[in-house]
PDB file of N, CA, C and O in Angstrom:
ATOM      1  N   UNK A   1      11.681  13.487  -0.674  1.00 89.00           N
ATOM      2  CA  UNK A   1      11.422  12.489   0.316  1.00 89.00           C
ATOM      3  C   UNK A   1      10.646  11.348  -0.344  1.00 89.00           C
ATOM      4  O   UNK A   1       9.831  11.563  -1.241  1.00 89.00           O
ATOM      5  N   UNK A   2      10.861  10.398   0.022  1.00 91.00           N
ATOM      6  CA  UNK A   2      10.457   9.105  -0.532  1.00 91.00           C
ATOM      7  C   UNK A   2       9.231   7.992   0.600  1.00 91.00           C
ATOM      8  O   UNK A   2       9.587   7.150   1.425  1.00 91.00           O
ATOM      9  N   UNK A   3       7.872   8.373   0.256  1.00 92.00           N
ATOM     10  CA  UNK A   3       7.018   8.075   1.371  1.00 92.00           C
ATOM     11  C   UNK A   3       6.711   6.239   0.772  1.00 92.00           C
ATOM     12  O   UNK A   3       6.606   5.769  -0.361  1.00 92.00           O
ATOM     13  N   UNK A   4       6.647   5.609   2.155  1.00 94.00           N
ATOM     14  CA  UNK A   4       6.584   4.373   1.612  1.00 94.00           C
ATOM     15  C   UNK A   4       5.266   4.025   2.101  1.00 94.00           C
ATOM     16  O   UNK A   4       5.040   4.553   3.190  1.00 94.00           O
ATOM     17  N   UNK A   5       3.846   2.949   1.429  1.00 94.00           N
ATOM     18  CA  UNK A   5       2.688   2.403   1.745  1.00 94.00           C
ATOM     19  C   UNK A   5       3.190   0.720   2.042  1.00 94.00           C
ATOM     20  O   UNK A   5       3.874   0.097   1.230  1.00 94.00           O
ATOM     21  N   UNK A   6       2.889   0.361   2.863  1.00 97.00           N
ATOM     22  CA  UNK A   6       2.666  -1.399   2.312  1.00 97.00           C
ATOM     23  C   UNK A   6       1.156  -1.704   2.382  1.00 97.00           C
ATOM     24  O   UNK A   6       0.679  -1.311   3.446  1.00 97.00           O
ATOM     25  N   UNK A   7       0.186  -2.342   1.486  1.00 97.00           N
ATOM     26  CA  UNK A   7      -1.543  -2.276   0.739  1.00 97.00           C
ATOM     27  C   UNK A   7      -1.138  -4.101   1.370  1.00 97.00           C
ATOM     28  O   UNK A   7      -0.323  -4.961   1.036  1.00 97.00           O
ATOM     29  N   UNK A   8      -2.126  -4.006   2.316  1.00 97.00           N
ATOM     30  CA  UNK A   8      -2.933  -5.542   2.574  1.00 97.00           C
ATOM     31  C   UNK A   8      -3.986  -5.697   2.422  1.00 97.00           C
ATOM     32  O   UNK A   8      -4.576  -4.616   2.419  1.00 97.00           O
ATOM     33  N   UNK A   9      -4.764  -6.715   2.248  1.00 96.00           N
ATOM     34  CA  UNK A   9      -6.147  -7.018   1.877  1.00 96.00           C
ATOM     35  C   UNK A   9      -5.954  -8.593   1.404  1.00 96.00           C
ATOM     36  O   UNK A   9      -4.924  -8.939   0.825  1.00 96.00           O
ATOM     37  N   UNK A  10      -6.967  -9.470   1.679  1.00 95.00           N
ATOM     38  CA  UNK A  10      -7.538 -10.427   1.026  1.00 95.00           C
ATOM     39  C   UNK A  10      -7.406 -10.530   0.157  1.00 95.00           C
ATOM     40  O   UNK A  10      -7.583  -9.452  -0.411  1.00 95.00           O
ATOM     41  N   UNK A  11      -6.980 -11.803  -0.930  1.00 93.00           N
ATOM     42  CA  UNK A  11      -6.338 -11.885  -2.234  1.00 93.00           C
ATOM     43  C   UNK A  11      -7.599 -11.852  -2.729  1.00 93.00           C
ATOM     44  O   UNK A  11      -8.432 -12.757  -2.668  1.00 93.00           O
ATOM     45  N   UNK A  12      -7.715 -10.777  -3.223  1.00 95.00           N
ATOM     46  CA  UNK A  12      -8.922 -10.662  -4.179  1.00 95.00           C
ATOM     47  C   UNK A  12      -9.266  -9.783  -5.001  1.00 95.00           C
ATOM     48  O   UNK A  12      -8.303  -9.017  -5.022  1.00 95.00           O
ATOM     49  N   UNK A  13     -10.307  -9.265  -5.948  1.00 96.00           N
ATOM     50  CA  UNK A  13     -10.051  -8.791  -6.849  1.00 96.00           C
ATOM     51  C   UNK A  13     -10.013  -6.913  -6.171  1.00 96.00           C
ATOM     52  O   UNK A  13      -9.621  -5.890  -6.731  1.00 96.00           O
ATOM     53  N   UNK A  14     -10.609  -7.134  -4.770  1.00 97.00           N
ATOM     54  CA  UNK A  14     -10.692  -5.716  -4.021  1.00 97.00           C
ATOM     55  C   UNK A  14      -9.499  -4.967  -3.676  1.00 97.00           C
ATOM     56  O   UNK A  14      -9.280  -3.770  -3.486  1.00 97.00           O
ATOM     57  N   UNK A  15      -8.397  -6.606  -3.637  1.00 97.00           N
ATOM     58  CA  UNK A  15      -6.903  -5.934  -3.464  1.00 97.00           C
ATOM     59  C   UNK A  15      -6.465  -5.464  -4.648  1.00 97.00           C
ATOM     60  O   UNK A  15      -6.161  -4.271  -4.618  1.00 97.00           O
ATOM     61  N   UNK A  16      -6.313  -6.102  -5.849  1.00 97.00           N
ATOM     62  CA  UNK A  16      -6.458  -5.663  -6.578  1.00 97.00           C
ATOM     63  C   UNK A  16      -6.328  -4.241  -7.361  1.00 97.00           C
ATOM     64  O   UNK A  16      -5.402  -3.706  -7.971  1.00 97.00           O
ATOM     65  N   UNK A  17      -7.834  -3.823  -7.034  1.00 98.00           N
ATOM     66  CA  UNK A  17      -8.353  -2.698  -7.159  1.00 98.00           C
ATOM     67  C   UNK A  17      -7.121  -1.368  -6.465  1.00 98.00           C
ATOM     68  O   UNK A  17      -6.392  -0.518  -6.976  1.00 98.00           O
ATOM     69  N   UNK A  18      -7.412  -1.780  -5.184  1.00 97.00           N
ATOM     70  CA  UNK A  18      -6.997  -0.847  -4.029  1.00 97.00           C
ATOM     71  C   UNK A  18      -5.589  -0.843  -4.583  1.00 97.00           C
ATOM     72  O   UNK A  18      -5.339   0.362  -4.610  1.00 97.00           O
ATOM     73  N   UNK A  19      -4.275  -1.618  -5.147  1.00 98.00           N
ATOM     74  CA  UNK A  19      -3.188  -1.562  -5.372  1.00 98.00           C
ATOM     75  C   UNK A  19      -3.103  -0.853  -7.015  1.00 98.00           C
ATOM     76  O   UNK A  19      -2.121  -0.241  -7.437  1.00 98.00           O
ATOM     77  N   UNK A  20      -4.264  -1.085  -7.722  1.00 98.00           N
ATOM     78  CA  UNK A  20      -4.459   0.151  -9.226  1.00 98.00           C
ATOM     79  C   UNK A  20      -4.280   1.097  -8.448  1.00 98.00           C
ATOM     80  O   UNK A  20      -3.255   1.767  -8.314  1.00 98.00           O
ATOM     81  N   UNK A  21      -5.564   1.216  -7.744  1.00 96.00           N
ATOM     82  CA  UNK A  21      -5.497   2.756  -7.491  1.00 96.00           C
ATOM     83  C   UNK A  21      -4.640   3.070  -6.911  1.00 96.00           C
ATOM     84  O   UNK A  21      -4.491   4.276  -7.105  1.00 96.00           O
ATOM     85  N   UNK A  22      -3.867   2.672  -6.214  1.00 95.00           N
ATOM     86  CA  UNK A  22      -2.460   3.392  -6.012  1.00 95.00           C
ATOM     87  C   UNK A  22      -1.550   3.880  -6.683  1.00 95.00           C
ATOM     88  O   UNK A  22      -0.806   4.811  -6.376  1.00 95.00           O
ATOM     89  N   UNK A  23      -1.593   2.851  -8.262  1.00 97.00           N
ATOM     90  CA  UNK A  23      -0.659   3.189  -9.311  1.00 97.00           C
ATOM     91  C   UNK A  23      -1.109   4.451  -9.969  1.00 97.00           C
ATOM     92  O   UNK A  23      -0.349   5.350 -10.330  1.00 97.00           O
ATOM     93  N   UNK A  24      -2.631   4.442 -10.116  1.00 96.00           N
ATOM     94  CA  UNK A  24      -2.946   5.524 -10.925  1.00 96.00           C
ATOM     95  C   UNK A  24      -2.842   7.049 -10.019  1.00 96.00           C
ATOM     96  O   UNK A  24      -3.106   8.078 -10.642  1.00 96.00           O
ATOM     97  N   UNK A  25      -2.445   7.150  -8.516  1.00 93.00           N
ATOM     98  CA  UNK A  25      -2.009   8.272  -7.992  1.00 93.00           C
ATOM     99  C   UNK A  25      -0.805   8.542  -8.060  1.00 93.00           C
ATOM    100  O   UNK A  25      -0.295   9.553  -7.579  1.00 93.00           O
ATOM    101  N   UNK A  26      -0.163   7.570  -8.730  1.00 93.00           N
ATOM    102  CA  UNK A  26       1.613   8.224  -9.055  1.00 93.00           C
ATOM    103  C   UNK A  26       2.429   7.395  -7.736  1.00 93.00           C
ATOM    104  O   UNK A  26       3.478   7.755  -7.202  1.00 93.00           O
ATOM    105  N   UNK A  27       1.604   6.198  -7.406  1.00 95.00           N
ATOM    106  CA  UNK A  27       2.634   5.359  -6.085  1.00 95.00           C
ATOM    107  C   UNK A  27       3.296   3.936  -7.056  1.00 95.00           C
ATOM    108  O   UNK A  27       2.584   3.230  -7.770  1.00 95.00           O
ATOM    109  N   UNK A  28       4.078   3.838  -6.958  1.00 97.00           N
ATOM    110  CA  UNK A  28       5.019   2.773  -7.846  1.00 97.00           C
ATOM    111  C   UNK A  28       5.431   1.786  -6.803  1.00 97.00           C
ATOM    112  O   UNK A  28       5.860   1.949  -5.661  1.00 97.00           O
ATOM    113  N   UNK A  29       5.096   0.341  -7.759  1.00 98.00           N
ATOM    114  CA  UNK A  29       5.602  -0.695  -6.481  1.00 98.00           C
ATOM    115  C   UNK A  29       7.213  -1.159  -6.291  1.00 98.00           C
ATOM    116  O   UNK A  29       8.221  -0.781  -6.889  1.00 98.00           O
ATOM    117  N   UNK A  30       7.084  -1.846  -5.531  1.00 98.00           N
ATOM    118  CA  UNK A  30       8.560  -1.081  -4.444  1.00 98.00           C
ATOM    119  C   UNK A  30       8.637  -3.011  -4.076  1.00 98.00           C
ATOM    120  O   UNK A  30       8.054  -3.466  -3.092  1.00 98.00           O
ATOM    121  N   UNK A  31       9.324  -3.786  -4.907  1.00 97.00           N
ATOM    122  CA  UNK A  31       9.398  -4.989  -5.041  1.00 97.00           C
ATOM    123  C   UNK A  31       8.290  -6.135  -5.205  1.00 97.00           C
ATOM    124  O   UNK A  31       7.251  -5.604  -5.598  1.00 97.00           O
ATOM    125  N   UNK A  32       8.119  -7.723  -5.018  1.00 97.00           N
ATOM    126  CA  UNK A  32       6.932  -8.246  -5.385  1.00 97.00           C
ATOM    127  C   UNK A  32       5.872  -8.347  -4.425  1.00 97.00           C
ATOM    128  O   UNK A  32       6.122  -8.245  -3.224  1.00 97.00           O
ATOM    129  N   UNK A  33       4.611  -8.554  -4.888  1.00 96.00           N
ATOM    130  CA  UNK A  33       3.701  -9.119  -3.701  1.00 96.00           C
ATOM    131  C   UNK A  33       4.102 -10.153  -3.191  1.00 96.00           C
ATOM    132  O   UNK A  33       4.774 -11.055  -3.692  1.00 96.00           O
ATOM    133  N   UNK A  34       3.419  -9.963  -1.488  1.00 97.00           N
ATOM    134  CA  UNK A  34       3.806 -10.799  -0.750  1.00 97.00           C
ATOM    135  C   UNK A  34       2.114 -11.413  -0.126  1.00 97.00           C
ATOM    136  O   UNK A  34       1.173 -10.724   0.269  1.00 97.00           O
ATOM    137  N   UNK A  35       2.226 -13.131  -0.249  1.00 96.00           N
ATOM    138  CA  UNK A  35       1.168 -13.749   0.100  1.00 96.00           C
ATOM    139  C   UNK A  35       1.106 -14.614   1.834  1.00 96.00           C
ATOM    140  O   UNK A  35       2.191 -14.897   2.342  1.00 96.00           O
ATOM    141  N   UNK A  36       0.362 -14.812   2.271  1.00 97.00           N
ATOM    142  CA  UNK A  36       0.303 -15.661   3.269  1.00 97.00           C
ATOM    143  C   UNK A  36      -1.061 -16.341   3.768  1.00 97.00           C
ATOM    144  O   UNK A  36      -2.077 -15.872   3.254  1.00 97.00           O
ATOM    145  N   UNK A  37      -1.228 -17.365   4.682  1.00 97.00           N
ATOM    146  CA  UNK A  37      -2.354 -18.175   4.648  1.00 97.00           C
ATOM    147  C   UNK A  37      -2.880 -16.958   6.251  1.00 97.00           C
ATOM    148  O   UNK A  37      -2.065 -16.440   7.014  1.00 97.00           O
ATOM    149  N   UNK A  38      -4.171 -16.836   6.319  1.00 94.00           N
ATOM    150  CA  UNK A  38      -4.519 -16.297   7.032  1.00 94.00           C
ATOM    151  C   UNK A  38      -4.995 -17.625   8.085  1.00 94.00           C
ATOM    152  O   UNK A  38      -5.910 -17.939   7.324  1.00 94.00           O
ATOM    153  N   UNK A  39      -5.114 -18.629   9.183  1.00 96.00           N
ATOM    154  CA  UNK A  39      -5.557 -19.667   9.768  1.00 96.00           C
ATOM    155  C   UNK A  39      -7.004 -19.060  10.279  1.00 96.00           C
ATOM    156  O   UNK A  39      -8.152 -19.504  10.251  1.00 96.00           O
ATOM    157  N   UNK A  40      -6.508 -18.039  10.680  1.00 95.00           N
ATOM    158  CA  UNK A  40      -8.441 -17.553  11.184  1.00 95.00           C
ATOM    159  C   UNK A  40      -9.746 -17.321  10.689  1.00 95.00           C
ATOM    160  O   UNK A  40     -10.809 -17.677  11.199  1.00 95.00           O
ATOM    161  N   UNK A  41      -9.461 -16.355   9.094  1.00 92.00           N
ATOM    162  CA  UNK A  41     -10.157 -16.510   8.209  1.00 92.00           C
ATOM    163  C   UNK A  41     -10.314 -17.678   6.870  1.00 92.00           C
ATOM    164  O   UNK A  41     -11.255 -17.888   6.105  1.00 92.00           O
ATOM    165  N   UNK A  42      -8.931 -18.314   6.985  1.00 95.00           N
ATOM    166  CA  UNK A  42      -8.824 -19.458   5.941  1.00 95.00           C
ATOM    167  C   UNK A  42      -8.466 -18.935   5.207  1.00 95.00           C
ATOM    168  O   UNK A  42      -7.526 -19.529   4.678  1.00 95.00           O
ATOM    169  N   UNK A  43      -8.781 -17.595   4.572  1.00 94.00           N
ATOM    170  CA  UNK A  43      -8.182 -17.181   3.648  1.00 94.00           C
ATOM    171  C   UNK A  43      -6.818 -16.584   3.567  1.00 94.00           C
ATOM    172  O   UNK A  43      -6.037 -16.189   4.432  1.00 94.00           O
ATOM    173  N   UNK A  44      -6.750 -16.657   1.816  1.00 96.00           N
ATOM    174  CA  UNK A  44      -4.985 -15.974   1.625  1.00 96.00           C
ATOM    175  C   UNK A  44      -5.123 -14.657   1.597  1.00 96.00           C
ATOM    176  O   UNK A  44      -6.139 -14.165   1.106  1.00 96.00           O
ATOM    177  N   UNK A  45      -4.120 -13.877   2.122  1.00 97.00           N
ATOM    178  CA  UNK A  45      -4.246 -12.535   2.531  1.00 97.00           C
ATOM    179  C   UNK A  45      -2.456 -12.084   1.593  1.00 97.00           C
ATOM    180  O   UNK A  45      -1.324 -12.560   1.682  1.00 97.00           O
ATOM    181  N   UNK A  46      -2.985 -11.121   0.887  1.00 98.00           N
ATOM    182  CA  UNK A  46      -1.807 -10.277  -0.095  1.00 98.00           C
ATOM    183  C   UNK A  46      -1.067  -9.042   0.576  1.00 98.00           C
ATOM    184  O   UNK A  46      -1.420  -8.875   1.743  1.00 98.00           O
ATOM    185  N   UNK A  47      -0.324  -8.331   0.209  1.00 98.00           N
ATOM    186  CA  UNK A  47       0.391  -6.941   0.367  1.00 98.00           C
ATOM    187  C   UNK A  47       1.397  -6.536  -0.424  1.00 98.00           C
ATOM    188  O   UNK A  47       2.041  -7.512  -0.808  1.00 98.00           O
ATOM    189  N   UNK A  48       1.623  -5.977  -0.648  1.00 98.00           N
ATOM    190  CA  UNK A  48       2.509  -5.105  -1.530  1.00 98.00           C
ATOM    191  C   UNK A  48       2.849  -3.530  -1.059  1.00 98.00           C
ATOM    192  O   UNK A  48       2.137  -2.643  -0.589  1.00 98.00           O
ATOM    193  N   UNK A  49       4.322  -3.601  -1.418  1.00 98.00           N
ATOM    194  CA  UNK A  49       4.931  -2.382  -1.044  1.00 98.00           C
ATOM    195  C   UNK A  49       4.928  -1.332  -2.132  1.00 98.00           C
ATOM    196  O   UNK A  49       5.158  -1.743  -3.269  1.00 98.00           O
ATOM    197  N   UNK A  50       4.652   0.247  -1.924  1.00 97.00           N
ATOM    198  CA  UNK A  50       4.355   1.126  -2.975  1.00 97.00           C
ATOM    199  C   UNK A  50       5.025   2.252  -2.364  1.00 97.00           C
ATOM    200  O   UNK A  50       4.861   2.614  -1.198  1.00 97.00           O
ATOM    201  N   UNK A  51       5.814   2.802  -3.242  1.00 96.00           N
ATOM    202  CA  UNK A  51       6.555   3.700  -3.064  1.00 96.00           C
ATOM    203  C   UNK A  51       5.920   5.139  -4.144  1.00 96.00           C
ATOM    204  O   UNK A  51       5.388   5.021  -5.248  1.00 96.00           O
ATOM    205  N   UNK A  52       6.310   6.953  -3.078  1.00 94.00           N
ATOM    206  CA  UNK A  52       6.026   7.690  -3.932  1.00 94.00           C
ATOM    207  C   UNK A  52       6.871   8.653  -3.883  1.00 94.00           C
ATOM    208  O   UNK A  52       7.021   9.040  -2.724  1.00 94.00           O
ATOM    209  N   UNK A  53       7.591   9.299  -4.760  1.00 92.00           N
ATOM    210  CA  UNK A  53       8.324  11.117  -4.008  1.00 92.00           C
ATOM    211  C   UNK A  53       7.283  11.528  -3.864  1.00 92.00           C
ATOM    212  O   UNK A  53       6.205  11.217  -4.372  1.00 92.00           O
ATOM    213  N   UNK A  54       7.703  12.625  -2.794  1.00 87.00           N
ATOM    214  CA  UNK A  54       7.139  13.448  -2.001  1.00 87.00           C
ATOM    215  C   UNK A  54       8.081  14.898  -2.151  1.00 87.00           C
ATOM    216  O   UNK A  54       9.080  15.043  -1.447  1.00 87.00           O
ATOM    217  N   UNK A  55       7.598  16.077  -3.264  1.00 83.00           N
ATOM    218  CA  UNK A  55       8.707  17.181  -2.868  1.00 83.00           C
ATOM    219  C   UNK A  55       8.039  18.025  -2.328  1.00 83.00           C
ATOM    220  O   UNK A  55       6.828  18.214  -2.212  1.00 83.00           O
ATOM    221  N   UNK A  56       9.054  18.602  -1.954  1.00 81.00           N
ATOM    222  CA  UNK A  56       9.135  19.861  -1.076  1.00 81.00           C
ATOM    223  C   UNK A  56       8.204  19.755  -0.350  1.00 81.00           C
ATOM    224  O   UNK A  56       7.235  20.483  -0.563  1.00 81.00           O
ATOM    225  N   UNK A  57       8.175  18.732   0.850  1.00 82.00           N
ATOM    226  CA  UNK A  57       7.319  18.415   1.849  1.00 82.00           C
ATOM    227  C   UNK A  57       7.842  17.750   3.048  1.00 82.00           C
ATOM    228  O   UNK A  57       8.422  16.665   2.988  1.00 82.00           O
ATOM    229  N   UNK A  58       7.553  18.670   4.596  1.00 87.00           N
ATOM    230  CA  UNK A  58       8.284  17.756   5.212  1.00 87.00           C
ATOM    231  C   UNK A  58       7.096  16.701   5.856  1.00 87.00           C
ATOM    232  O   UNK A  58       5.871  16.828   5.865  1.00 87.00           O
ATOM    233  N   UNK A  59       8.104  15.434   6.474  1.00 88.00           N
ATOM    234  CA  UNK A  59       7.579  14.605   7.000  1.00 88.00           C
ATOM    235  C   UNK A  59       6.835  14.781   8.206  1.00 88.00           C
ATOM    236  O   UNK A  59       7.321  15.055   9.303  1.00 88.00           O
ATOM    237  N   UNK A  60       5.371  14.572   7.880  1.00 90.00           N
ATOM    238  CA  UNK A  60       4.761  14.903   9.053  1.00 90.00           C
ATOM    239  C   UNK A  60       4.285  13.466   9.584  1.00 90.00           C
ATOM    240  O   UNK A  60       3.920  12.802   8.614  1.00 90.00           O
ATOM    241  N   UNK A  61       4.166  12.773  10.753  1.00 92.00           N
ATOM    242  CA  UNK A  61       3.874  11.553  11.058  1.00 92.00           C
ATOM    243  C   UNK A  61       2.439  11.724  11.465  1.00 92.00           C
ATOM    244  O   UNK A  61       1.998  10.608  11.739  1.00 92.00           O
ATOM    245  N   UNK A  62       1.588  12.591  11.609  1.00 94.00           N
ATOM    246  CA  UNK A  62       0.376  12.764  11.754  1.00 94.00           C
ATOM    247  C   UNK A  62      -0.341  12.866  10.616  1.00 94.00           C
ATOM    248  O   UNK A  62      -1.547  12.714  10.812  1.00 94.00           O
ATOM    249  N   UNK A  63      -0.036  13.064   9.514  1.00 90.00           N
ATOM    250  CA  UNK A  63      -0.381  13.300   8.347  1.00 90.00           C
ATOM    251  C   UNK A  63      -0.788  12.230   7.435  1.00 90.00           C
ATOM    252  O   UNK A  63       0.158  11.742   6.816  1.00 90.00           O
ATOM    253  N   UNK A  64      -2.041  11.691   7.161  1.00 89.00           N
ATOM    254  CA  UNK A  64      -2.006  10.390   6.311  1.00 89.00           C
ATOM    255  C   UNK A  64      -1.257   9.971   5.031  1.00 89.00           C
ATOM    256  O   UNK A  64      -1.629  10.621   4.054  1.00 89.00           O
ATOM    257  N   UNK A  65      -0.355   9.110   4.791  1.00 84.00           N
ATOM    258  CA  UNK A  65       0.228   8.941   3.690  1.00 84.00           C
ATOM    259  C   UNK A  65      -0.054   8.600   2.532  1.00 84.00           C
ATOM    260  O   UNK A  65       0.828   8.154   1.798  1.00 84.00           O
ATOM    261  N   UNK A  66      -1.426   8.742   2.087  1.00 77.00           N
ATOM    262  CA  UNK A  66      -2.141   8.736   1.077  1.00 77.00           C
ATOM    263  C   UNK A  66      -2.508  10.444   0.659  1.00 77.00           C
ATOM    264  O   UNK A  66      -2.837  10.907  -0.433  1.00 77.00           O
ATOM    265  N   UNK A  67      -2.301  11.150   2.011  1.00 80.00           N
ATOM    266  CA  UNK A  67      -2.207  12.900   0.715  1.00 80.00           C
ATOM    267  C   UNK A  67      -1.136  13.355   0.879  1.00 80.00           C
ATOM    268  O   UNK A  67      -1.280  14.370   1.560  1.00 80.00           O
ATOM    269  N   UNK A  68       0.374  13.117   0.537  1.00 78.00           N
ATOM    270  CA  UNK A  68       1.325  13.323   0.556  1.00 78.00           C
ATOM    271  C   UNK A  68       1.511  13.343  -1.085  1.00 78.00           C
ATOM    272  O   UNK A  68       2.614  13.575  -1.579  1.00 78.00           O
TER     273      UNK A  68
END
């Protein structure tokens, strides 16, 4: 099974961070970052899609997709 994340956060070095550490749990990104102007905060706000297998596990939708 193939569990998918999309990681938002503030373009900054915290997103950053938070999108390593995804790589270094074995989640691989899953096309480019995507940017946009936030009008409320002013700021630019990032995301990126991260993809991971998942074996021999079924899909539980209650289950957070960070311990899969």
């Amino acid at each position: 099974m193939l569990i998918y994340r999309f990681l938002t956060g503030e373009d900054d070095a915290a997103f950053c961070h938070k999108v390593t550490k995804a790589l270094s749990q074995g989640w691989q990104l899953h096309g480019g970052p995507t940017y946009a102007f936030d009008s409320h905060s002013k700021k630019m706000r990032a995301g990126q899609a991260v993809t991971r297998a998942a074996k021999d596990q079924p899909y539980d939708p209650d289950k957070p997709l960070s311990d899969y």
